[in-house]
Short mmCIF file of C-alpha atoms in Angstrom, two decimals:
data_model
loop_
_atom_site.label_atom_id
_atom_site.label_comp_id
_atom_site.label_asym_id
_atom_site.label_seq_id
_atom_site.Cartn_x
_atom_site.Cartn_y
_atom_site.Cartn_z
CA UNK A 1 -83.37 28.88 159.65
CA UNK A 2 -84.24 26.65 156.30
CA UNK A 3 -87.32 25.42 157.72
CA UNK A 4 -88.37 28.79 158.62
CA UNK A 5 -87.56 30.30 155.34
CA UNK A 6 -89.07 27.19 153.43
CA UNK A 7 -92.52 27.83 155.20
CA UNK A 8 -92.57 31.54 154.21
CA UNK A 9 -91.68 30.42 150.56
CA UNK A 10 -94.16 28.30 150.48
CA UNK A 11 -96.72 31.09 151.27
CA UNK A 12 -95.36 32.95 148.88
CA UNK A 13 -96.23 30.63 146.83
CA UNK A 14 -99.63 31.11 146.53
CA UNK A 15 -99.18 34.54 145.42
CA UNK A 16 -99.51 35.15 142.14
CA UNK A 17 -96.90 38.14 142.08
CA UNK A 18 -94.03 35.86 142.91
CA UNK A 19 -94.90 33.36 141.03
CA UNK A 20 -95.30 35.24 137.59
CA UNK A 21 -91.52 36.93 138.23
CA UNK A 22 -89.80 33.85 138.90
CA UNK A 23 -88.93 34.72 142.45
CA UNK A 24 -90.37 31.71 144.05
CA UNK A 25 -88.46 29.34 141.34
CA UNK A 26 -85.22 31.48 142.50
CA UNK A 27 -85.41 30.87 146.05
CA UNK A 28 -86.49 27.19 145.52
CA UNK A 29 -83.22 26.59 143.46
CA UNK A 30 -81.27 28.13 146.01
CA UNK A 31 -82.78 26.27 148.90
CA UNK A 32 -82.29 23.06 147.21
CA UNK A 33 -78.73 24.13 146.82
CA UNK A 34 -78.35 25.22 150.17
CA UNK A 35 -79.83 21.37 151.30
CA UNK A 36 -77.51 19.94 149.12
CA UNK A 37 -80.26 18.58 146.85
CA UNK A 38 -78.62 18.57 143.87
CA UNK A 39 -81.08 16.64 141.94
CA UNK A 40 -83.74 18.93 142.61
CA UNK A 41 -81.66 21.95 141.63
CA UNK A 42 -81.19 20.43 138.03
CA UNK A 43 -84.99 19.21 137.89
CA UNK A 44 -85.55 22.99 138.75
CA UNK A 45 -83.68 24.23 135.89
CA UNK A 46 -84.60 21.91 133.22
CA UNK A 47 -88.55 22.07 134.62
CA UNK A 48 -90.57 23.80 131.37
CA UNK A 49 -92.02 26.84 133.52
CA UNK A 50 -90.02 29.94 134.59
CA UNK A 51 -86.73 29.71 135.05
CA UNK A 52 -85.26 30.94 138.60
CA UNK A 53 -84.97 34.53 138.53
CA UNK A 54 -86.96 35.32 135.17
CA UNK A 55 -88.27 38.68 135.00
CA UNK A 56 -87.45 39.09 139.05
CA UNK A 57 -83.92 39.58 138.03
CA UNK A 58 -81.51 39.17 135.39
CA UNK A 59 -80.58 35.34 135.19
CA UNK A 60 -77.56 34.10 134.34
CA UNK A 61 -77.32 31.74 131.17
CA UNK A 62 -79.09 28.28 132.29
CA UNK A 63 -75.68 26.35 131.14
CA UNK A 64 -73.74 28.03 134.00
CA UNK A 65 -76.65 27.83 136.46
CA UNK A 66 -76.23 23.86 135.71
CA UNK A 67 -72.43 23.84 135.68
CA UNK A 68 -72.11 25.47 138.90
CA UNK A 69 -74.81 22.48 140.02
CA UNK A 70 -73.09 20.13 138.54
CA UNK A 71 -69.82 21.26 139.90
CA UNK A 72 -70.95 20.99 143.23
CA UNK A 73 -72.37 17.74 142.73
CA UNK A 74 -69.16 16.44 141.64
CA UNK A 75 -70.21 15.33 138.13
CA UNK A 76 -66.98 17.00 136.50
CA UNK A 77 -67.25 15.90 132.79
CA UNK A 78 -71.00 17.23 133.19
CA UNK A 79 -69.79 20.31 134.67
CA UNK A 80 -67.00 20.79 132.31
CA UNK A 81 -69.30 20.50 129.36
CA UNK A 82 -71.90 22.95 131.01
CA UNK A 83 -69.24 25.70 131.35
CA UNK A 84 -68.13 25.30 127.75
CA UNK A 85 -71.67 25.83 126.75
CA UNK A 86 -71.69 29.00 128.91
CA UNK A 87 -68.66 30.41 127.69
CA UNK A 88 -69.99 29.78 124.17
CA UNK A 89 -72.65 32.06 124.90
CA UNK A 90 -71.03 34.51 126.55
CA UNK A 91 -68.02 35.22 124.69
CA UNK A 92 -70.07 36.75 121.72
CA UNK A 93 -72.46 38.92 124.37
CA UNK A 94 -69.43 40.46 125.94
CA UNK A 95 -67.61 40.87 122.44
CA UNK A 96 -71.14 42.39 121.56
CA UNK A 97 -71.48 44.66 124.47
CA UNK A 98 -68.48 45.17 126.18
CA UNK A 99 -69.73 47.42 128.77
CA UNK A 100 -72.05 45.19 130.22
CA UNK A 101 -71.13 43.89 133.58
CA UNK A 102 -73.11 40.88 134.02
CA UNK A 103 -71.55 39.45 131.24
CA UNK A 104 -68.14 39.51 132.39
CA UNK A 105 -69.28 38.42 135.59
CA UNK A 106 -70.47 35.42 134.20
CA UNK A 107 -68.12 34.75 132.02
CA UNK A 108 -65.68 34.67 134.60
CA UNK A 109 -67.49 32.04 136.60
CA UNK A 110 -67.77 29.55 133.23
CA UNK A 111 -63.76 30.27 133.28
CA UNK A 112 -63.48 29.26 136.67
CA UNK A 113 -65.44 26.33 135.87
CA UNK A 114 -63.10 25.31 133.22
CA UNK A 115 -60.16 25.68 134.88
CA UNK A 116 -59.22 28.84 133.15
CA UNK A 117 -57.97 30.27 136.36
CA UNK A 118 -56.42 33.96 135.12
CA UNK A 119 -58.85 34.56 132.48
CA UNK A 120 -61.93 33.64 135.00
CA UNK A 121 -60.30 36.46 137.98
CA UNK A 122 -59.65 39.21 135.22
CA UNK A 123 -63.39 38.69 133.42
CA UNK A 124 -64.85 38.97 137.37
CA UNK A 125 -62.77 42.00 138.30
CA UNK A 126 -64.06 43.55 134.93
CA UNK A 127 -67.38 43.54 136.41
CA UNK A 128 -66.65 45.25 139.40
CA UNK A 129 -64.58 48.13 137.76
CA UNK A 130 -67.94 48.78 135.48
CA UNK A 131 -69.86 49.20 138.11
CA UNK A 132 -67.68 51.25 139.68
CA UNK A 133 -67.29 53.26 137.26
CA UNK A 134 -71.01 53.56 136.83
CA UNK A 135 -71.19 54.37 140.61
CA UNK A 136 -73.78 51.65 141.01
CA UNK A 137 -72.58 49.85 144.50
CA UNK A 138 -75.91 48.13 145.10
CA UNK A 139 -75.28 45.87 142.03
CA UNK A 140 -71.53 46.22 143.17
CA UNK A 141 -72.01 43.78 145.90
CA UNK A 142 -72.75 41.02 143.73
CA UNK A 143 -70.27 41.62 141.29
CA UNK A 144 -67.53 41.53 144.39
CA UNK A 145 -69.46 38.36 145.79
CA UNK A 146 -68.83 37.12 142.32
CA UNK A 147 -64.96 37.80 142.36
CA UNK A 148 -64.83 35.83 145.56
CA UNK A 149 -66.84 32.94 144.09
CA UNK A 150 -64.27 32.43 140.95
CA UNK A 151 -61.28 32.79 143.81
CA UNK A 152 -62.78 29.79 145.50
CA UNK A 153 -63.32 28.08 142.44
CA UNK A 154 -60.09 28.46 140.86
CA UNK A 155 -58.26 27.02 144.61
CA UNK A 156 -57.45 30.99 145.56
CA UNK A 157 -58.47 30.49 149.35
CA UNK A 158 -56.46 33.25 150.36
CA UNK A 159 -57.56 35.76 148.00
CA UNK A 160 -60.79 34.66 148.50
CA UNK A 161 -60.85 35.10 152.00
CA UNK A 162 -59.78 38.22 151.87
CA UNK A 163 -62.18 39.34 149.18
CA UNK A 164 -65.45 38.41 151.92
CA UNK A 165 -63.79 40.52 154.50
CA UNK A 166 -63.72 43.49 152.09
CA UNK A 167 -67.64 42.43 151.01
CA UNK A 168 -68.07 42.23 154.62
CA UNK A 169 -66.82 45.96 155.02
CA UNK A 170 -68.86 47.36 152.53
CA UNK A 171 -72.23 48.44 152.23
CA UNK A 172 -75.24 47.32 150.21
CA UNK A 173 -77.67 44.43 150.04
CA UNK A 174 -75.07 41.37 151.08
CA UNK A 175 -75.51 38.78 153.93
CA UNK A 176 -73.17 37.07 155.61
CA UNK A 177 -75.88 33.87 156.12
CA UNK A 178 -75.68 31.84 153.45
CA UNK A 179 -71.75 31.59 153.96
CA UNK A 180 -73.44 29.22 156.54
CA UNK A 181 -75.27 27.49 153.80
CA UNK A 182 -74.08 27.42 150.58
CA UNK A 183 -71.82 24.70 149.39
CA UNK A 184 -70.12 27.14 147.50
CA UNK A 185 -67.88 28.28 150.45
CA UNK A 186 -67.19 24.87 151.52
CA UNK A 187 -63.55 24.35 150.80
CA UNK A 188 -63.24 27.46 152.86
CA UNK A 189 -65.66 26.19 155.50
CA UNK A 190 -62.49 24.58 157.84
CA UNK A 191 -60.36 28.03 157.69
CA UNK A 192 -60.29 29.08 161.11
CA UNK A 193 -60.07 32.75 158.97
CA UNK A 194 -63.58 31.70 157.74
CA UNK A 195 -65.12 31.00 160.65
CA UNK A 196 -64.26 34.19 162.22
CA UNK A 197 -65.49 36.10 159.43
CA UNK A 198 -69.13 34.06 160.36
CA UNK A 199 -68.65 35.08 163.52
CA UNK A 200 -67.59 38.43 163.26
CA UNK A 201 -70.80 39.09 161.01
CA UNK A 202 -73.32 36.95 163.81
CA UNK A 203 -71.74 39.52 166.27
CA UNK A 204 -72.43 42.38 164.52
CA UNK A 205 -75.92 41.47 163.12
CA UNK A 206 -77.15 41.00 167.53
CA UNK A 207 -75.73 44.32 168.23
CA UNK A 208 -77.27 45.92 165.43
CA UNK A 209 -80.97 44.66 166.59
CA UNK A 210 -82.98 47.07 168.69
CA UNK A 211 -83.24 46.35 172.63
CA UNK A 212 -86.05 44.86 173.95
CA UNK A 213 -89.12 47.55 175.03
CA UNK A 214 -87.03 50.17 173.13
#
């Protein structure tokens, strides 16, 4: 419910703790993308205030976020330039700190945006392997979702749906509802298997809600 979410976000924007850590900017950026307001999302990335997610999260490079939005907006040439800028930023980071899963996952997205499918999947899965070795199941959820994104971006729809099914079965902080909103998953939206995944998740959530009067 984006309308209700936006109302809550407007209230949060009045709380300095949320604006200072970038969480309001991050949620606003996501809402722009969910609404397909790509111009708004790009303006938010280029604004002079805190980047979406800064301090609140470990934000991915701005060039990478920009490339993803430009790609969704159909700005192929601009997206390729942004993804290549992200690649040039991230490759030295991976070389310098090869054990950091964030850099591998982000580089995987950059490669996906450049059409380097095998490199993209390799890097995205490397992030998962590093987090598994570190036994960090909470962060691993994001890494596994990133693999699914890379698979969608590279046209590997069957593998992407399998990855989402596996993610659905994992415990951790992963919410299925953005699947129904985010344009990232539009290539899968007409697939009956994707619709079944959404339906299964919705039914599971309803079953887990406390009954009235309990």
